[in-house]
Every structure is written in C-alpha cells, then in structure tokens.
Amino acid sequence: MRSNKGLLIVLSGPSGCGKGTMVAEILKRGDCAVSVSATTRSPREGEENHVHYHFLTRDEFEQRIAEDGLLEYATYCDNYYGTPKKEVEEMRAAGKHVILEIEVQGAFQIRERCPDAVLVFTVPPSIAELRRRLHKRGTEMDEVIEKRIARAMEELPLAEQYDYIILNDALEDAVSDFGAVLRAETLRPSYTDLDSLRKDGNTL
Ligand code: 5GP
C-alpha cells in the first residue's frame, strides 16, 4: 500500500542535544538509513572515514560543489558540511527512509530542493543541559563548546519553521515521538500507493 520510495527526513537541533544518540536508536527499526555527510572538519577520536563522515579537504569539498554532487551544503563553525546527492537518492530508491542529520541552513536548502522532505527539529530541555551534555561528551575544547552554544541560540528560534519539534529530554520518549512522525508521514495520501489500493477493490 505504501509507495516504494523512502521518506526524506531532516533532523536538526543544536550540537550536543542528542541527535546522534536518537539516530542510533532509530536505525534499530531497520527501515531507516542515515546519510553520511561530507565535511572538512577533522575526525574526532573514534570517527572513521566514510562511516561517520566522508572527510575531505577544502579543495575536494569545493570540487563536489562545482560538480553539483551535493544535495545541500553549509558552513558551520568554520567548516563545510554537505549531503552527497547520489547516495541519498540510491537509499531512497531502495525503500529506506533516509535521515539527514544536518544544521538549519542545509535544512532550508533541502526544503527548497526536495519539497516532499519532512523537517524535524529536536530541542534540549535547556541551554544549561546542552552545555552539560557538550562537556560530558568531551570531544570539544571549551572555546569550541561556547561557539556551539552561541550557534544553538541562533538556531533554536528557527525550530518553529520546521514541520515537527521533538523535545529530547528522555531519549526513549524522543525516539518514540520520532516513530510517530514517521508513521504519520507514511499515512499521507501523497505517500500512499493509491493505484494498488484501487486495484484491491477499494472505492478510492
Ligand atoms: P559535528 O561537527 O558536531 O559532527 O556537526 C556539526 C553540525 O553540522 C551539526 O549540527 C550537524 O547536524 C551538522 N551537519 C552534519 N552534517 C551536515 C551536512 O551534511 N550538512 C549540513 N548542512 N549540516 C551538517
């Protein structure tokens, strides 16, 4: 009954608010895939090339832009980040719901280029909690943490332009809310394979 093509879901939210942990849980469903972004930032400890990101030099990244190989891209805290176009299309064509874990500028580019995309913004319970989570993660220096907090303050007011807002306080609840969004989106007429419904003797 559903269309064969997967949904395109953008997941934004301040750095440190738990998007990565949410995505790791969501992937356990089996019907979703996460897009591996390209970036010019250096790998963090434990991050693998082509698994967490495609780590590129600035020249390589700019080459991808020139070739129109990115669905969207943005600069965030002095580095480029972008979504490889071909990989996303292939995963969607294979029926997976593809999650783009990206910041706000990229999210709005996606809305322009892919009007069927679903934009989800996840918010932390408070800025104090966000700061605590960033310190606990321990992957950034204090100065970078403050840059990310400043960026979060700019991004949070844009949440209201998204299709859905999910509070990430208890992880379980946030993941369950995400599941509810997916469920609702796959029940839209635009997503449903109406021809097969009609074939089955319905009156649609
Ligand atoms: P991080 O350096 O913490 O991995 O990511 C920094 C920010 O860049 C996060 O908000 C993350 O969601 C965003 N980001 C990651 N990949 C992309 C991408 O492909 N495009 C855009 N626009 N933002 C991205």
Coordinates of C-alpha atoms and ligand atoms in Angstrom, one line a residue:
M1 CA 0.0 0.0 0.0
R2 CA 2.9 2.4 0.6
S3 CA 5.0 4.0 -2.1
N4 CA 8.2 2.1 -2.7
K5 CA 10.4 5.2 -2.2
G6 CA 11.5 6.0 1.3
L7 CA 10.9 9.3 3.0
L8 CA 13.5 12.1 3.2
I9 CA 13.7 13.3 6.8
V10 CA 15.8 16.2 8.0
L11 CA 16.8 16.1 11.7
S12 CA 18.2 19.3 13.1
G13 CA 18.9 20.6 16.5
P14 CA 21.8 22.1 18.5
S15 CA 25.1 20.3 18.6
G16 CA 25.1 18.2 21.7
C17 CA 21.4 17.8 22.1
G18 CA 21.5 14.1 21.4
K19 CA 20.7 13.8 17.7
G20 CA 23.3 11.1 17.2
T21 CA 22.0 9.0 20.0
M22 CA 18.5 9.4 18.7
V23 CA 19.5 8.3 15.2
A24 CA 21.4 5.3 16.6
E25 CA 18.2 4.1 18.3
I26 CA 16.0 4.9 15.2
L27 CA 18.3 2.8 13.0
K28 CA 17.4 -0.2 15.1
R29 CA 14.0 -0.1 13.4
G30 CA 15.5 -1.4 10.2
D31 CA 13.5 0.7 7.8
C32 CA 15.7 3.9 8.1
A33 CA 19.2 4.8 6.9
V34 CA 21.3 7.8 7.8
S35 CA 23.1 9.8 5.1
V36 CA 26.9 10.0 5.6
S37 CA 27.8 13.7 5.1
A38 CA 30.9 15.2 3.7
T39 CA 32.9 17.6 5.9
T40 CA 36.1 19.5 6.0
R41 CA 36.4 19.2 9.8
S42 CA 39.0 16.9 11.3
P43 CA 37.9 13.5 12.5
R44 CA 37.2 13.2 16.3
E45 CA 38.8 10.3 18.1
G46 CA 37.0 7.1 17.1
E47 CA 35.4 8.6 13.9
E48 CA 36.0 6.6 10.8
N49 CA 36.2 8.0 7.3
H50 CA 33.1 7.0 5.2
V51 CA 31.4 5.7 8.3
H52 CA 30.8 8.9 10.4
Y53 CA 31.7 11.3 7.6
H54 CA 33.4 11.5 4.3
F55 CA 36.4 13.6 5.5
L56 CA 37.5 15.9 2.7
T57 CA 40.0 18.7 2.1
R58 CA 38.6 22.1 1.3
D59 CA 39.6 21.7 -2.3
E60 CA 37.9 18.3 -2.6
F61 CA 34.7 19.7 -1.0
E62 CA 34.7 22.7 -3.4
Q63 CA 35.1 20.2 -6.2
R64 CA 32.0 18.4 -5.1
I65 CA 30.1 21.7 -5.0
A66 CA 31.3 22.5 -8.5
E67 CA 30.1 19.1 -9.8
D68 CA 26.7 19.6 -8.2
G69 CA 27.3 16.5 -6.2
L70 CA 25.7 17.8 -3.0
L71 CA 22.0 18.0 -2.2
E72 CA 22.8 20.9 0.2
Y73 CA 25.8 22.3 2.0
A74 CA 26.6 24.9 4.6
T75 CA 29.5 26.2 6.7
Y76 CA 29.2 25.6 10.4
C77 CA 31.8 26.8 12.9
D78 CA 34.4 27.4 10.1
N79 CA 34.0 24.1 8.3
Y80 CA 32.0 22.9 5.3
Y81 CA 29.4 20.2 5.8
G82 CA 27.3 18.7 2.9
T83 CA 25.0 15.9 1.9
P84 CA 26.0 13.7 -1.1
K85 CA 23.2 13.7 -3.6
K86 CA 23.7 10.3 -5.2
E87 CA 23.9 8.2 -2.0
V88 CA 20.6 9.7 -0.7
E89 CA 18.8 9.0 -4.0
E90 CA 20.0 5.4 -4.0
M91 CA 18.9 4.7 -0.4
R92 CA 15.5 6.2 -1.0
A93 CA 15.1 4.3 -4.2
A94 CA 15.9 1.1 -2.2
G95 CA 12.9 2.0 0.0
K96 CA 14.7 3.3 3.1
H97 CA 13.6 6.4 4.9
V98 CA 16.7 8.5 4.8
I99 CA 17.6 10.7 7.7
L100 CA 19.8 13.8 7.2
E101 CA 21.3 14.9 10.4
I102 CA 22.1 18.5 9.4
E103 CA 22.0 22.1 10.6
V104 CA 19.4 24.7 9.8
Q105 CA 20.9 26.4 6.6
G106 CA 21.1 22.9 5.0
A107 CA 17.6 22.0 6.2
F108 CA 16.1 25.0 4.4
Q109 CA 18.0 24.2 1.2
I110 CA 16.5 20.7 1.4
R111 CA 13.0 22.1 1.7
E112 CA 13.6 24.2 -1.4
R113 CA 15.1 21.4 -3.5
C114 CA 13.0 18.5 -2.2
P115 CA 9.5 19.8 -1.2
D116 CA 8.5 16.3 0.0
A117 CA 11.2 16.3 2.7
V118 CA 10.0 16.3 6.3
L119 CA 11.8 18.7 8.7
V120 CA 12.2 17.7 12.3
F121 CA 13.9 19.8 14.9
T122 CA 15.0 18.4 18.2
V123 CA 15.4 20.7 21.2
P124 CA 17.3 20.1 24.5
P125 CA 15.4 20.7 27.8
S126 CA 17.5 23.8 28.4
I127 CA 20.8 25.6 27.4
A128 CA 22.3 24.6 30.8
E129 CA 21.6 20.9 30.0
L130 CA 23.0 21.4 26.5
R131 CA 26.2 22.8 27.9
R132 CA 26.4 19.9 30.4
R133 CA 26.0 17.4 27.6
L134 CA 28.7 19.0 25.4
H135 CA 31.1 19.0 28.4
K136 CA 30.2 15.4 29.2
R137 CA 30.8 14.3 25.5
G138 CA 34.3 15.8 26.0
T139 CA 35.1 15.9 22.3
E140 CA 35.5 19.7 22.0
M141 CA 37.6 22.3 23.8
D142 CA 35.8 24.9 26.0
E143 CA 36.2 27.6 23.3
V144 CA 34.6 25.4 20.7
I145 CA 31.8 24.4 23.1
E146 CA 31.0 28.1 23.6
K147 CA 30.9 28.6 19.8
R148 CA 28.5 25.7 19.5
I149 CA 26.3 27.1 22.3
A150 CA 26.2 30.5 20.6
R151 CA 25.2 28.8 17.4
A152 CA 22.5 26.9 19.3
M153 CA 21.0 30.2 20.5
E154 CA 20.8 31.3 16.9
E155 CA 19.3 28.0 15.7
L156 CA 16.6 27.5 18.4
P157 CA 14.2 30.3 17.2
L158 CA 14.1 28.7 13.8
A159 CA 12.6 25.5 15.2
E160 CA 9.1 26.9 14.6
Q161 CA 9.7 26.8 10.8
Y162 CA 10.1 23.1 10.9
D163 CA 7.3 20.6 10.4
Y164 CA 7.8 18.9 13.8
I165 CA 9.5 19.7 17.1
I166 CA 10.7 16.9 19.4
L167 CA 11.9 17.6 22.9
N168 CA 14.9 15.4 23.7
D169 CA 14.8 15.0 27.4
A170 CA 14.3 11.3 28.0
L171 CA 15.8 9.5 24.9
E172 CA 13.0 6.9 24.9
D173 CA 10.3 9.5 24.5
A174 CA 12.2 11.4 21.8
V175 CA 12.6 8.2 19.8
S176 CA 9.0 7.3 20.3
D177 CA 8.0 10.7 19.1
F178 CA 10.2 10.3 16.0
G179 CA 8.5 7.0 15.3
A180 CA 5.1 8.8 15.5
V181 CA 6.3 11.3 12.9
L182 CA 7.4 8.5 10.5
R183 CA 4.1 6.7 11.0
A184 CA 2.0 9.9 10.3
E185 CA 4.1 10.8 7.2
T186 CA 3.7 7.4 5.7
L187 CA -0.1 7.7 6.0
R188 CA -0.3 10.8 3.8
P189 CA -2.1 10.3 0.5
S190 CA 0.9 11.7 -1.3
Y191 CA 3.0 8.8 0.1
T192 CA 0.4 6.0 -0.3
D193 CA 0.3 3.9 -3.5
L194 CA -3.3 4.8 -4.4
D195 CA -3.3 2.6 -7.6
S196 CA -2.7 -0.5 -5.6
L197 CA -5.5 0.5 -3.2
R198 CA -7.8 0.9 -6.1
K199 CA -6.8 -2.4 -7.6
D200 CA -7.7 -4.2 -4.4
G201 CA -11.3 -3.3 -4.9
N202 CA -11.5 -0.2 -2.8
T203 CA -13.6 2.7 -4.0
L204 CA -10.9 5.4 -3.8
Ligands
5GP1 P1 29.6 17.9 14.1 O1 30.8 18.7 13.8 O2 29.2 18.0 15.6 O3 29.6 16.5 13.6 O4 28.4 18.6 13.3 C1 28.2 20.0 13.4 C2 26.9 20.4 12.8 O5 26.9 20.1 11.4 C3 25.7 19.6 13.4 O6 24.6 20.4 13.7 C4 25.3 18.6 12.3 O7 24.0 18.3 12.3 C5 25.7 19.5 11.1 N1 25.9 18.7 9.9 C6 26.4 17.4 9.8 N2 26.4 17.0 8.5 C7 25.9 18.0 7.8 C8 25.6 18.2 6.4 O8 25.8 17.3 5.5 N3 25.0 19.3 6.0 C9 24.7 20.3 6.9 N4 24.2 21.5 6.4 N5 25.0 20.2 8.2 C10 25.5 19.1 8.7

